[in-house]
Amino acid sequence: MKVSGLNYTILLLLLIFLPGRTEAEPLVNKYEADIIIYGGTSAAVIAAVQASKMGKKVIMVSPDIHLGGLSAGGLGFTDTGDKGVIGGLAREFYHRVFLHYEQDTSWKWQKKVDYGNKGQGTPAIDGKDRTMWIFEPHVAEKIMNDFIHEYNIIVYHNEWLDRAKGVKMKSGKITSIRTLSGKLFTGKVFIDATYEGDLMAAAKVSYHVGREPTALYDEIWNGIQTDVFQHRHHFATKIDPYVIPGNKSSGLLKGISSAYPGKKGDGDDKVQAYCFRMCLSDNPDNRVVFPKPDNYNPENYELLVRIFNSGWRELFDKFDPIPNRKTDTNNHGPFSTDYIGMNYEYPEASYEKRKEIIKQHEDYQKGLMYFIANDPRIPNELQKKINNWGLARDEFKDNGNWPHQIYVREARRMVSDYVMSENEVLGKREVRRPIGMGSYALDSHNTQRYVTEDGFVQNEGDIGVKAPIPYGISYDAIIPKRKECTNLLVPVCLSISHIAYGSVRMEPVFMILGESAATAASLAIDHHIDVQNVPYAELEKLLLRQKQQLVNHK
């Protein structure tokens, strides 16, 4: 069709100023790269950086608007374990945290000398190694964004995988993924770096949700663990579970299940509890009063009143300090920020249902803080103290100062030809072909709250068993079965049992595995081979050059 000069000019102007178009975005909704990373977590960012460093064109397709996952979402009191096994780009991240807090301008609400140096398993600030393991959420997000900008990584935010029909495969390989907005991404290798494993599942890769029976992988600490109390997150005194104490016909208090908890050691489809890692402040100039949430009902917290009435007073034991008079506040005690038993549907749920579940968790946790701060039944000394705290005004400013990432402690886990178990974590079995290391304890939060045989309320699922020494994480745990997919790597929802995942599921480890996954993906592309065929000797050599830690030197 012939186009006149005037019409051509009009057409050109329309194309240039087409709504929604950015300079980096072509006019067609098709994008191509060597490596496509799905996710916006810390593992996704680090994987993208490593892929770029290896000369690969990489695109991040992130359902999240904010990058960094839990590291930028409130979990600033890092679960380090043995910091000596954290190497590569993960250590670079914590080095950049150190450099940030070396600047006097970073200490707005507190003098550095007044901060102290408390970390989890290590000092917060390690001057000798020039690392810092504790940080504010916005600092972590800035560092993640700095990585993205420095390496010119293309990121598409708020792009959600079409889980029903958005993954196209041919001859056992993913050829493309499509998002709900209609964008199509083609690549040679794909990395699923989400907490939920959505790409993995959509590609029909085998996975598991819930707790396996102890017999399946010859474990001790997997499955249902009634009457096991290894932290202080259980009911140490007898608390009545009924609305009218002693009256079964009055019904159970909110959050208590009437179902039989199951036989010890058996498996189930339940998932350990989620929460938000709140960032609180006790600085009057940077403190927001705890808001009254939607759907607030003080009756939902009657169980907490009964715990206080029994003499429990450990309310502030997990207000872990981060810089500038703030906290990373985590679950602690028999009734706390974990919304026990309310997340079972989350791993497999639709996006809409997940949003409902996340909102329920938000309402519950905001309601908990509002209740403690305002209800007259709260012990006076605790209520007076809690009202010195509030949400940090300078964090999560576009989300009402509330974390934008719920703590998905566990969702789907891949089932490959090799499945890690507690036996590897506890040093009972050797790990072949390591690509990184873990060192944290077997750590599971409570999974259910039920009524015991003698008629009192109890929690179940909380486990904490120390790993004797750091252990390797096998390359075989992040690759699917060959017959299912040959160009996908899964560094977050890896092939591992529930209880072993309780040790691996730490943010530094996700960064480590993200870097290793991107290195392996690059090798697969260079050699034109399946990810299952990546030569380990070559991969090991590159990882060591990247200063990744692969074996225990102690």
mmCIF file of C-alpha atoms in Angstrom, residues 119-496:
data_model
loop_
_atom_site.group_PDB
_atom_site.id
_atom_site.type_symbol
_atom_site.label_atom_id
_atom_site.label_comp_id
_atom_site.label_asym_id
_atom_site.label_seq_id
_atom_site.Cartn_x
_atom_site.Cartn_y
_atom_site.Cartn_z
ATOM 1 C CA GLY A 119 24.027 -10.446 64.023
ATOM 2 C CA GLN A 120 22.635 -13.951 63.701
ATOM 3 C CA GLY A 121 25.554 -16.318 64.175
ATOM 4 C CA THR A 122 28.074 -13.604 63.289
ATOM 5 C CA PRO A 123 28.693 -9.951 64.161
ATOM 6 C CA ALA A 124 26.506 -7.601 62.151
ATOM 7 C CA ILE A 125 29.548 -5.709 60.874
ATOM 8 C CA ASP A 126 32.663 -7.673 60.026
ATOM 9 C CA GLY A 127 35.348 -5.073 59.464
ATOM 10 C CA LYS A 128 38.060 -7.625 58.763
ATOM 11 C CA ASP A 129 36.127 -9.202 55.876
ATOM 12 C CA ARG A 130 34.478 -5.875 54.959
ATOM 13 C CA THR A 131 31.015 -7.422 55.022
ATOM 14 C CA MET A 132 27.835 -6.474 56.848
ATOM 15 C CA TRP A 133 25.044 -8.979 57.337
ATOM 16 C CA ILE A 134 22.311 -6.767 58.802
ATOM 17 C CA PHE A 135 20.597 -4.002 56.845
ATOM 18 C CA GLU A 136 17.467 -1.937 56.187
ATOM 19 C CA PRO A 137 15.072 -3.115 53.449
ATOM 20 C CA HIS A 138 15.507 -0.058 51.241
ATOM 21 C CA VAL A 139 19.274 -0.489 51.314
ATOM 22 C CA ALA A 140 19.011 -4.049 50.017
ATOM 23 C CA GLU A 141 16.635 -2.971 47.253
ATOM 24 C CA LYS A 142 18.978 -0.170 46.215
ATOM 25 C CA ILE A 143 21.904 -2.590 45.962
ATOM 26 C CA MET A 144 19.807 -4.991 43.893
ATOM 27 C CA ASN A 145 18.822 -2.147 41.568
ATOM 28 C CA ASP A 146 22.454 -1.012 41.378
ATOM 29 C CA PHE A 147 23.398 -4.498 40.160
ATOM 30 C CA ILE A 148 20.709 -4.289 37.488
ATOM 31 C CA HIS A 149 21.835 -0.882 36.243
ATOM 32 C CA GLU A 150 25.563 -1.597 36.344
ATOM 33 C CA TYR A 151 25.172 -4.670 34.177
ATOM 34 C CA ASN A 152 22.525 -3.143 31.894
ATOM 35 C CA ILE A 153 20.123 -5.980 32.578
ATOM 36 C CA ILE A 154 16.749 -5.795 30.881
ATOM 37 C CA VAL A 155 13.931 -6.258 33.385
ATOM 38 C CA TYR A 156 10.215 -6.424 32.685
ATOM 39 C CA HIS A 157 8.382 -5.747 35.931
ATOM 40 C CA ASN A 158 4.855 -6.797 36.871
ATOM 41 C CA GLU A 159 4.863 -9.529 34.243
ATOM 42 C CA TRP A 160 3.036 -12.672 35.327
ATOM 43 C CA LEU A 161 3.543 -16.023 33.636
ATOM 44 C CA ASP A 162 0.463 -17.423 31.928
ATOM 45 C CA ARG A 163 0.552 -20.616 33.951
ATOM 46 C CA ALA A 164 -2.232 -22.306 31.977
ATOM 47 C CA LYS A 165 -0.868 -22.072 28.440
ATOM 48 C CA GLY A 166 2.080 -19.682 28.463
ATOM 49 C CA VAL A 167 4.893 -22.226 28.377
ATOM 50 C CA LYS A 168 5.698 -23.675 24.969
ATOM 51 C CA MET A 169 7.923 -26.735 24.699
ATOM 52 C CA LYS A 170 9.421 -28.746 21.873
ATOM 53 C CA SER A 171 11.435 -31.960 22.165
ATOM 54 C CA GLY A 172 11.776 -31.579 25.926
ATOM 55 C CA LYS A 173 12.909 -27.942 25.795
ATOM 56 C CA ILE A 174 11.124 -24.741 26.721
ATOM 57 C CA THR A 175 11.036 -22.617 23.579
ATOM 58 C CA SER A 176 9.167 -19.610 24.965
ATOM 59 C CA ILE A 177 7.104 -18.272 27.821
ATOM 60 C CA ARG A 178 4.223 -15.839 27.545
ATOM 61 C CA THR A 179 2.967 -13.527 30.262
ATOM 62 C CA LEU A 180 -0.606 -12.511 30.959
ATOM 63 C CA SER A 181 0.044 -9.137 29.325
ATOM 64 C CA GLY A 182 0.824 -10.913 26.035
ATOM 65 C CA LYS A 183 4.604 -10.551 26.031
ATOM 66 C CA LEU A 184 6.449 -13.516 24.537
ATOM 67 C CA PHE A 185 9.978 -14.354 25.670
ATOM 68 C CA THR A 186 12.144 -16.823 23.771
ATOM 69 C CA GLY A 187 15.470 -18.119 24.989
ATOM 70 C CA LYS A 188 17.993 -20.923 24.937
ATOM 71 C CA VAL A 189 17.964 -21.650 28.681
ATOM 72 C CA PHE A 190 15.392 -20.671 31.306
ATOM 73 C CA ILE A 191 15.838 -20.184 35.047
ATOM 74 C CA ASP A 192 12.904 -20.352 37.464
ATOM 75 C CA ALA A 193 13.978 -18.138 40.371
ATOM 76 C CA THR A 194 10.552 -17.682 41.985
ATOM 77 C CA TYR A 195 9.675 -18.720 45.528
ATOM 78 C CA GLU A 196 6.654 -20.607 44.167
ATOM 79 C CA GLY A 197 8.202 -22.552 41.257
ATOM 80 C CA ASP A 198 5.525 -21.411 38.806
ATOM 81 C CA LEU A 199 7.613 -21.818 35.648
ATOM 82 C CA MET A 200 8.822 -25.228 36.752
ATOM 83 C CA ALA A 201 5.248 -26.382 37.366
ATOM 84 C CA ALA A 202 3.927 -24.924 34.112
ATOM 85 C CA ALA A 203 6.662 -26.814 32.256
ATOM 86 C CA LYS A 204 5.240 -30.056 33.752
ATOM 87 C CA VAL A 205 8.353 -30.735 35.806
ATOM 88 C CA SER A 206 7.729 -33.046 38.773
ATOM 89 C CA TYR A 207 7.418 -31.391 42.174
ATOM 90 C CA HIS A 208 6.088 -31.916 45.679
ATOM 91 C CA VAL A 209 4.045 -29.766 48.062
ATOM 92 C CA GLY A 210 3.927 -30.582 51.761
ATOM 93 C CA ARG A 211 5.886 -32.845 54.055
ATOM 94 C CA GLU A 212 7.145 -36.240 52.990
ATOM 95 C CA PRO A 213 6.928 -39.217 55.365
ATOM 96 C CA THR A 214 10.169 -39.912 57.192
ATOM 97 C CA ALA A 215 10.420 -43.315 55.529
ATOM 98 C CA LEU A 216 10.569 -41.905 51.985
ATOM 99 C CA TYR A 217 14.101 -40.522 52.243
ATOM 100 C CA ASP A 218 15.167 -42.327 55.411
ATOM 101 C CA GLU A 219 14.858 -39.204 57.552
ATOM 102 C CA ILE A 220 14.078 -38.461 61.196
ATOM 103 C CA TRP A 221 12.799 -34.882 61.166
ATOM 104 C CA ASN A 222 10.500 -34.801 58.135
ATOM 105 C CA GLY A 223 6.752 -35.350 58.189
ATOM 106 C CA ILE A 224 4.401 -34.707 61.111
ATOM 107 C CA GLN A 225 6.294 -34.007 64.339
ATOM 108 C CA THR A 226 3.760 -33.909 67.172
ATOM 109 C CA ASP A 227 5.192 -33.400 70.671
ATOM 110 C CA VAL A 228 8.530 -32.162 69.321
ATOM 111 C CA PHE A 229 9.391 -28.736 70.753
ATOM 112 C CA GLN A 230 12.838 -27.503 69.780
ATOM 113 C CA HIS A 231 12.244 -23.761 69.919
ATOM 114 C CA ARG A 232 10.023 -21.678 72.172
ATOM 115 C CA HIS A 233 7.180 -21.604 69.655
ATOM 116 C CA HIS A 234 4.840 -24.045 71.408
ATOM 117 C CA PHE A 235 2.333 -23.831 74.246
ATOM 118 C CA ALA A 236 4.392 -24.503 77.370
ATOM 119 C CA THR A 237 1.319 -24.275 79.608
ATOM 120 C CA LYS A 238 -2.150 -25.751 79.238
ATOM 121 C CA ILE A 239 -4.356 -23.283 77.369
ATOM 122 C CA ASP A 240 -8.057 -23.914 76.786
ATOM 123 C CA PRO A 241 -8.931 -23.869 73.050
ATOM 124 C CA TYR A 242 -12.675 -23.238 73.277
ATOM 125 C CA VAL A 243 -14.582 -19.970 72.872
ATOM 126 C CA ILE A 244 -16.158 -20.582 76.269
ATOM 127 C CA PRO A 245 -13.432 -22.251 78.321
ATOM 128 C CA GLY A 246 -14.282 -25.860 79.065
ATOM 129 C CA ASN A 247 -17.290 -25.858 76.734
ATOM 130 C CA LYS A 248 -16.632 -27.875 73.561
ATOM 131 C CA SER A 249 -20.017 -26.965 72.112
ATOM 132 C CA SER A 250 -19.007 -23.278 72.047
ATOM 133 C CA GLY A 251 -16.542 -24.012 69.244
ATOM 134 C CA LEU A 252 -12.827 -23.452 68.853
ATOM 135 C CA LEU A 253 -11.029 -20.138 68.945
ATOM 136 C CA LYS A 254 -9.902 -18.643 65.636
ATOM 137 C CA GLY A 255 -6.924 -20.430 64.099
ATOM 138 C CA ILE A 256 -7.305 -23.753 65.917
ATOM 139 C CA SER A 257 -8.061 -26.785 63.769
ATOM 140 C CA SER A 258 -10.513 -29.452 64.845
ATOM 141 C CA ALA A 259 -8.770 -32.043 62.624
ATOM 142 C CA TYR A 260 -6.562 -34.835 63.900
ATOM 143 C CA PRO A 261 -2.938 -33.651 63.414
ATOM 144 C CA GLY A 262 -1.820 -36.985 61.988
ATOM 145 C CA LYS A 263 0.560 -39.706 63.043
ATOM 146 C CA LYS A 264 4.113 -38.743 63.870
ATOM 147 C CA GLY A 265 6.417 -39.403 60.915
ATOM 148 C CA ASP A 266 3.649 -39.537 58.333
ATOM 149 C CA GLY A 267 3.576 -37.138 55.409
ATOM 150 C CA ASP A 268 0.877 -34.581 54.627
ATOM 151 C CA ASP A 269 0.107 -31.775 52.181
ATOM 152 C CA LYS A 270 0.509 -28.972 54.716
ATOM 153 C CA VAL A 271 3.007 -26.107 54.412
ATOM 154 C CA GLN A 272 4.933 -24.364 57.180
ATOM 155 C CA ALA A 273 3.497 -20.982 58.163
ATOM 156 C CA TYR A 274 4.109 -17.682 56.382
ATOM 157 C CA CYS A 275 4.343 -14.157 57.782
ATOM 158 C CA PHE A 276 5.616 -10.704 56.868
ATOM 159 C CA ARG A 277 8.985 -9.614 58.233
ATOM 160 C CA MET A 278 7.931 -6.240 59.601
ATOM 161 C CA CYS A 279 10.349 -3.336 59.727
ATOM 162 C CA LEU A 280 9.507 -1.373 62.878
ATOM 163 C CA SER A 281 10.927 1.810 64.350
ATOM 164 C CA ASP A 282 10.960 3.251 67.863
ATOM 165 C CA ASN A 283 12.072 6.692 66.673
ATOM 166 C CA PRO A 284 9.121 9.098 67.147
ATOM 167 C CA ASP A 285 10.151 11.003 64.010
ATOM 168 C CA ASN A 286 10.177 7.836 61.890
ATOM 169 C CA ARG A 287 7.346 5.861 63.412
ATOM 170 C CA VAL A 288 3.848 5.228 62.061
ATOM 171 C CA VAL A 289 1.216 4.157 64.562
ATOM 172 C CA PHE A 290 0.049 0.590 63.963
ATOM 173 C CA PRO A 291 -2.984 0.950 61.684
ATOM 174 C CA LYS A 292 -6.322 -0.721 62.241
ATOM 175 C CA PRO A 293 -6.592 -3.169 59.338
ATOM 176 C CA ASP A 294 -9.472 -4.162 57.141
ATOM 177 C CA ASN A 295 -11.662 -6.928 58.567
ATOM 178 C CA TYR A 296 -10.371 -6.325 62.102
ATOM 179 C CA ASN A 297 -11.950 -8.567 64.727
ATOM 180 C CA PRO A 298 -10.487 -8.570 68.250
ATOM 181 C CA GLU A 299 -11.984 -12.003 68.899
ATOM 182 C CA ASN A 300 -9.370 -13.426 66.522
ATOM 183 C CA TYR A 301 -6.716 -12.756 69.173
ATOM 184 C CA GLU A 302 -8.431 -14.203 72.255
ATOM 185 C CA LEU A 303 -5.865 -17.017 72.320
ATOM 186 C CA LEU A 304 -3.079 -14.470 72.774
ATOM 187 C CA VAL A 305 -4.886 -12.977 75.780
ATOM 188 C CA ARG A 306 -5.006 -16.417 77.381
ATOM 189 C CA ILE A 307 -1.277 -16.868 76.768
ATOM 190 C CA PHE A 308 -0.536 -13.549 78.449
ATOM 191 C CA ASN A 309 -2.831 -14.510 81.322
ATOM 192 C CA SER A 310 -0.763 -17.676 81.779
ATOM 193 C CA GLY A 311 2.291 -15.512 82.473
ATOM 194 C CA TRP A 312 4.043 -15.522 79.081
ATOM 195 C CA ARG A 313 6.032 -12.320 78.478
ATOM 196 C CA GLU A 314 8.404 -12.994 75.522
ATOM 197 C CA LEU A 315 6.679 -10.557 73.178
ATOM 198 C CA PHE A 316 9.800 -8.628 72.165
ATOM 199 C CA ASP A 317 12.270 -11.503 71.827
ATOM 200 C CA LYS A 318 12.411 -11.313 68.012
ATOM 201 C CA PHE A 319 12.523 -7.554 67.540
ATOM 202 C CA ASP A 320 15.966 -8.020 66.010
ATOM 203 C CA PRO A 321 17.851 -4.727 65.601
ATOM 204 C CA ILE A 322 18.853 -3.406 62.196
ATOM 205 C CA PRO A 323 20.463 0.021 61.604
ATOM 206 C CA ASN A 324 18.746 3.321 62.347
ATOM 207 C CA ARG A 325 16.634 2.194 65.313
ATOM 208 C CA LYS A 326 14.646 -0.294 63.279
ATOM 209 C CA THR A 327 13.904 -3.978 63.524
ATOM 210 C CA ASP A 328 13.464 -7.066 61.461
ATOM 211 C CA THR A 329 10.573 -8.414 63.518
ATOM 212 C CA ASN A 330 9.991 -12.128 63.148
ATOM 213 C CA ASN A 331 7.650 -14.713 64.629
ATOM 214 C CA HIS A 332 8.275 -15.770 68.210
ATOM 215 C CA GLY A 333 6.297 -17.767 70.725
ATOM 216 C CA PRO A 334 3.135 -19.902 70.609
ATOM 217 C CA PHE A 335 0.985 -17.155 69.031
ATOM 218 C CA SER A 336 2.763 -14.557 66.919
ATOM 219 C CA THR A 337 3.135 -13.196 63.400
ATOM 220 C CA ASP A 338 3.026 -16.628 61.701
ATOM 221 C CA TYR A 339 -0.521 -17.224 60.478
ATOM 222 C CA ILE A 340 -0.452 -20.950 61.172
ATOM 223 C CA GLY A 341 -2.518 -23.205 58.952
ATOM 224 C CA MET A 342 -3.776 -20.483 56.616
ATOM 225 C CA ASN A 343 -1.413 -20.953 53.666
ATOM 226 C CA TYR A 344 -1.991 -24.553 52.587
ATOM 227 C CA GLU A 345 -3.585 -23.554 49.286
ATOM 228 C CA TYR A 346 -0.980 -20.934 48.404
ATOM 229 C CA PRO A 347 1.601 -22.985 46.412
ATOM 230 C CA GLU A 348 -0.917 -24.272 43.868
ATOM 231 C CA ALA A 349 -3.400 -21.392 44.022
ATOM 232 C CA SER A 350 -4.298 -19.060 41.171
ATOM 233 C CA TYR A 351 -2.874 -15.555 41.246
ATOM 234 C CA GLU A 352 -6.243 -14.255 42.413
ATOM 235 C CA LYS A 353 -6.433 -16.774 45.249
ATOM 236 C CA ARG A 354 -2.856 -16.035 46.277
ATOM 237 C CA LYS A 355 -3.722 -12.345 46.530
ATOM 238 C CA GLU A 356 -6.606 -13.275 48.820
ATOM 239 C CA ILE A 357 -4.319 -15.380 51.008
ATOM 240 C CA ILE A 358 -1.699 -12.618 51.156
ATOM 241 C CA LYS A 359 -4.387 -10.091 52.130
ATOM 242 C CA GLN A 360 -5.632 -12.421 54.853
ATOM 243 C CA HIS A 361 -2.098 -12.674 56.232
ATOM 244 C CA GLU A 362 -1.715 -8.894 56.081
ATOM 245 C CA ASP A 363 -5.020 -8.320 57.884
ATOM 246 C CA TYR A 364 -4.127 -10.920 60.513
ATOM 247 C CA GLN A 365 -0.667 -9.504 61.210
ATOM 248 C CA LYS A 366 -1.703 -5.850 61.159
ATOM 249 C CA GLY A 367 -4.623 -6.813 63.379
ATOM 250 C CA LEU A 368 -2.271 -8.560 65.790
ATOM 251 C CA MET A 369 -0.135 -5.441 66.219
ATOM 252 C CA TYR A 370 -3.190 -3.168 66.503
ATOM 253 C CA PHE A 371 -4.720 -5.519 69.056
ATOM 254 C CA ILE A 372 -1.609 -5.581 71.252
ATOM 255 C CA ALA A 373 -1.306 -1.798 71.028
ATOM 256 C CA ASN A 374 -4.946 -1.023 71.840
ATOM 257 C CA ASP A 375 -6.927 -3.804 73.488
ATOM 258 C CA PRO A 376 -7.438 -3.262 77.257
ATOM 259 C CA ARG A 377 -6.858 -6.972 77.977
ATOM 260 C CA ILE A 378 -3.151 -6.710 77.093
ATOM 261 C CA PRO A 379 -0.854 -6.471 80.154
ATOM 262 C CA ASN A 380 -0.173 -2.816 80.804
ATOM 263 C CA GLU A 381 3.628 -3.047 80.811
ATOM 264 C CA LEU A 382 3.629 -4.769 77.407
ATOM 265 C CA GLN A 383 1.104 -2.403 75.878
ATOM 266 C CA LYS A 384 3.037 0.611 77.056
ATOM 267 C CA LYS A 385 6.200 -0.776 75.507
ATOM 268 C CA ILE A 386 4.601 -1.784 72.193
ATOM 269 C CA ASN A 387 3.318 1.743 71.716
ATOM 270 C CA ASN A 388 6.890 2.971 71.564
ATOM 271 C CA TRP A 389 7.030 1.104 68.256
ATOM 272 C CA GLY A 390 5.373 1.500 64.887
ATOM 273 C CA LEU A 391 5.932 0.828 61.209
ATOM 274 C CA ALA A 392 9.076 2.497 59.856
ATOM 275 C CA ARG A 393 7.934 5.571 57.947
ATOM 276 C CA ASP A 394 10.837 5.526 55.479
ATOM 277 C CA GLU A 395 10.403 1.867 54.435
ATOM 278 C CA PHE A 396 7.972 0.467 51.855
ATOM 279 C CA LYS A 397 6.709 3.980 51.239
ATOM 280 C CA ASP A 398 4.574 2.996 48.248
ATOM 281 C CA ASN A 399 2.822 0.232 50.229
ATOM 282 C CA GLY A 400 1.677 1.968 53.397
ATOM 283 C CA ASN A 401 5.005 1.085 55.083
ATOM 284 C CA TRP A 402 4.079 -2.595 54.872
ATOM 285 C CA PRO A 403 6.456 -5.168 53.291
ATOM 286 C CA HIS A 404 5.708 -5.852 49.637
ATOM 287 C CA GLN A 405 6.860 -9.489 49.892
ATOM 288 C CA ILE A 406 5.238 -12.132 52.071
ATOM 289 C CA TYR A 407 7.661 -14.670 53.515
ATOM 290 C CA VAL A 408 7.018 -17.749 51.381
ATOM 291 C CA ARG A 409 9.099 -20.090 53.508
ATOM 292 C CA GLU A 410 8.239 -23.043 51.315
ATOM 293 C CA ALA A 411 5.954 -23.750 48.369
ATOM 294 C CA ARG A 412 6.644 -26.246 45.603
ATOM 295 C CA ARG A 413 9.874 -28.235 45.580
ATOM 296 C CA MET A 414 11.138 -29.981 42.464
ATOM 297 C CA VAL A 415 11.477 -33.775 42.426
ATOM 298 C CA SER A 416 14.384 -34.673 40.168
ATOM 299 C CA ASP A 417 16.484 -37.807 39.773
ATOM 300 C CA TYR A 418 18.392 -36.616 42.846
ATOM 301 C CA VAL A 419 16.632 -35.334 45.963
ATOM 302 C CA MET A 420 18.623 -33.807 48.824
ATOM 303 C CA SER A 421 17.527 -34.834 52.304
ATOM 304 C CA GLU A 422 18.441 -34.228 55.914
ATOM 305 C CA ASN A 423 21.110 -36.903 55.494
ATOM 306 C CA GLU A 424 23.207 -34.549 53.353
ATOM 307 C CA VAL A 425 22.545 -31.547 55.611
ATOM 308 C CA LEU A 426 23.520 -33.497 58.731
ATOM 309 C CA GLY A 427 26.660 -34.881 57.108
ATOM 310 C CA LYS A 428 25.506 -38.490 56.941
ATOM 311 C CA ARG A 429 25.903 -38.677 53.164
ATOM 312 C CA GLU A 430 28.480 -37.183 50.849
ATOM 313 C CA VAL A 431 27.298 -34.590 48.320
ATOM 314 C CA ARG A 432 28.580 -35.066 44.798
ATOM 315 C CA ARG A 433 29.042 -32.212 42.305
ATOM 316 C CA PRO A 434 28.569 -29.308 44.766
ATOM 317 C CA ILE A 435 27.788 -25.850 43.375
ATOM 318 C CA GLY A 436 27.517 -24.006 46.683
ATOM 319 C CA MET A 437 27.155 -24.616 50.383
ATOM 320 C CA GLY A 438 24.636 -24.316 53.177
ATOM 321 C CA SER A 439 25.178 -24.355 56.917
ATOM 322 C CA TYR A 440 21.956 -23.315 58.645
ATOM 323 C CA ALA A 441 20.032 -25.645 60.945
ATOM 324 C CA LEU A 442 17.127 -27.770 59.772
ATOM 325 C CA ASP A 443 14.528 -25.094 60.440
ATOM 326 C CA SER A 444 10.795 -25.451 59.954
ATOM 327 C CA HIS A 445 8.155 -23.184 61.401
ATOM 328 C CA ASN A 446 4.895 -24.485 62.795
ATOM 329 C CA THR A 447 2.526 -26.077 60.313
ATOM 330 C CA GLN A 448 -0.693 -26.643 62.280
ATOM 331 C CA ARG A 449 -2.444 -25.687 65.514
ATOM 332 C CA TYR A 450 -4.722 -28.347 66.959
ATOM 333 C CA VAL A 451 -6.394 -29.724 70.098
ATOM 334 C CA THR A 452 -4.456 -32.372 72.004
ATOM 335 C CA GLU A 453 -5.996 -35.588 73.339
ATOM 336 C CA ASP A 454 -6.249 -34.027 76.794
ATOM 337 C CA GLY A 455 -8.174 -31.048 75.403
ATOM 338 C CA PHE A 456 -5.637 -28.224 75.174
ATOM 339 C CA VAL A 457 -4.240 -26.219 72.269
ATOM 340 C CA GLN A 458 -0.842 -27.052 70.785
ATOM 341 C CA ASN A 459 1.285 -26.194 67.746
ATOM 342 C CA GLU A 460 3.048 -28.714 65.514
ATOM 343 C CA GLY A 461 5.820 -28.558 62.932
ATOM 344 C CA ASP A 462 8.454 -26.380 64.568
ATOM 345 C CA ILE A 463 11.869 -28.020 64.136
ATOM 346 C CA GLY A 464 15.402 -26.787 64.743
ATOM 347 C CA VAL A 465 18.268 -29.264 64.376
ATOM 348 C CA LYS A 466 21.785 -27.893 63.995
ATOM 349 C CA ALA A 467 23.868 -28.906 60.982
ATOM 350 C CA PRO A 468 27.186 -30.138 62.449
ATOM 351 C CA ILE A 469 29.332 -28.676 59.647
ATOM 352 C CA PRO A 470 28.665 -26.811 56.372
ATOM 353 C CA TYR A 471 27.510 -29.080 53.572
ATOM 354 C CA GLY A 472 27.506 -28.999 49.782
ATOM 355 C CA ILE A 473 24.458 -28.506 47.571
ATOM 356 C CA SER A 474 24.571 -30.651 44.462
ATOM 357 C CA TYR A 475 24.198 -29.436 40.898
ATOM 358 C CA ASP A 476 21.859 -32.399 40.430
ATOM 359 C CA ALA A 477 19.377 -30.743 42.818
ATOM 360 C CA ILE A 478 18.740 -27.757 40.510
ATOM 361 C CA ILE A 479 18.244 -29.650 37.232
ATOM 362 C CA PRO A 480 14.995 -31.460 36.319
ATOM 363 C CA LYS A 481 14.726 -35.051 35.197
ATOM 364 C CA ARG A 482 16.149 -35.289 31.695
ATOM 365 C CA LYS A 483 12.925 -36.768 30.340
ATOM 366 C CA GLU A 484 10.956 -33.726 31.572
ATOM 367 C CA CYS A 485 13.008 -30.688 30.550
ATOM 368 C CA THR A 486 16.567 -30.164 29.338
ATOM 369 C CA ASN A 487 16.952 -26.368 29.364
ATOM 370 C CA LEU A 488 15.558 -25.336 32.756
ATOM 371 C CA LEU A 489 17.388 -24.638 36.031
ATOM 372 C CA VAL A 490 15.598 -24.273 39.378
ATOM 373 C CA PRO A 491 17.832 -22.702 42.065
ATOM 374 C CA VAL A 492 15.084 -21.748 44.551
ATOM 375 C CA CYS A 493 12.459 -24.511 44.433
ATOM 376 C CA LEU A 494 15.187 -27.106 44.081
ATOM 377 C CA SER A 495 14.925 -30.895 44.426
ATOM 378 C CA ILE A 496 15.012 -31.377 48.190
#
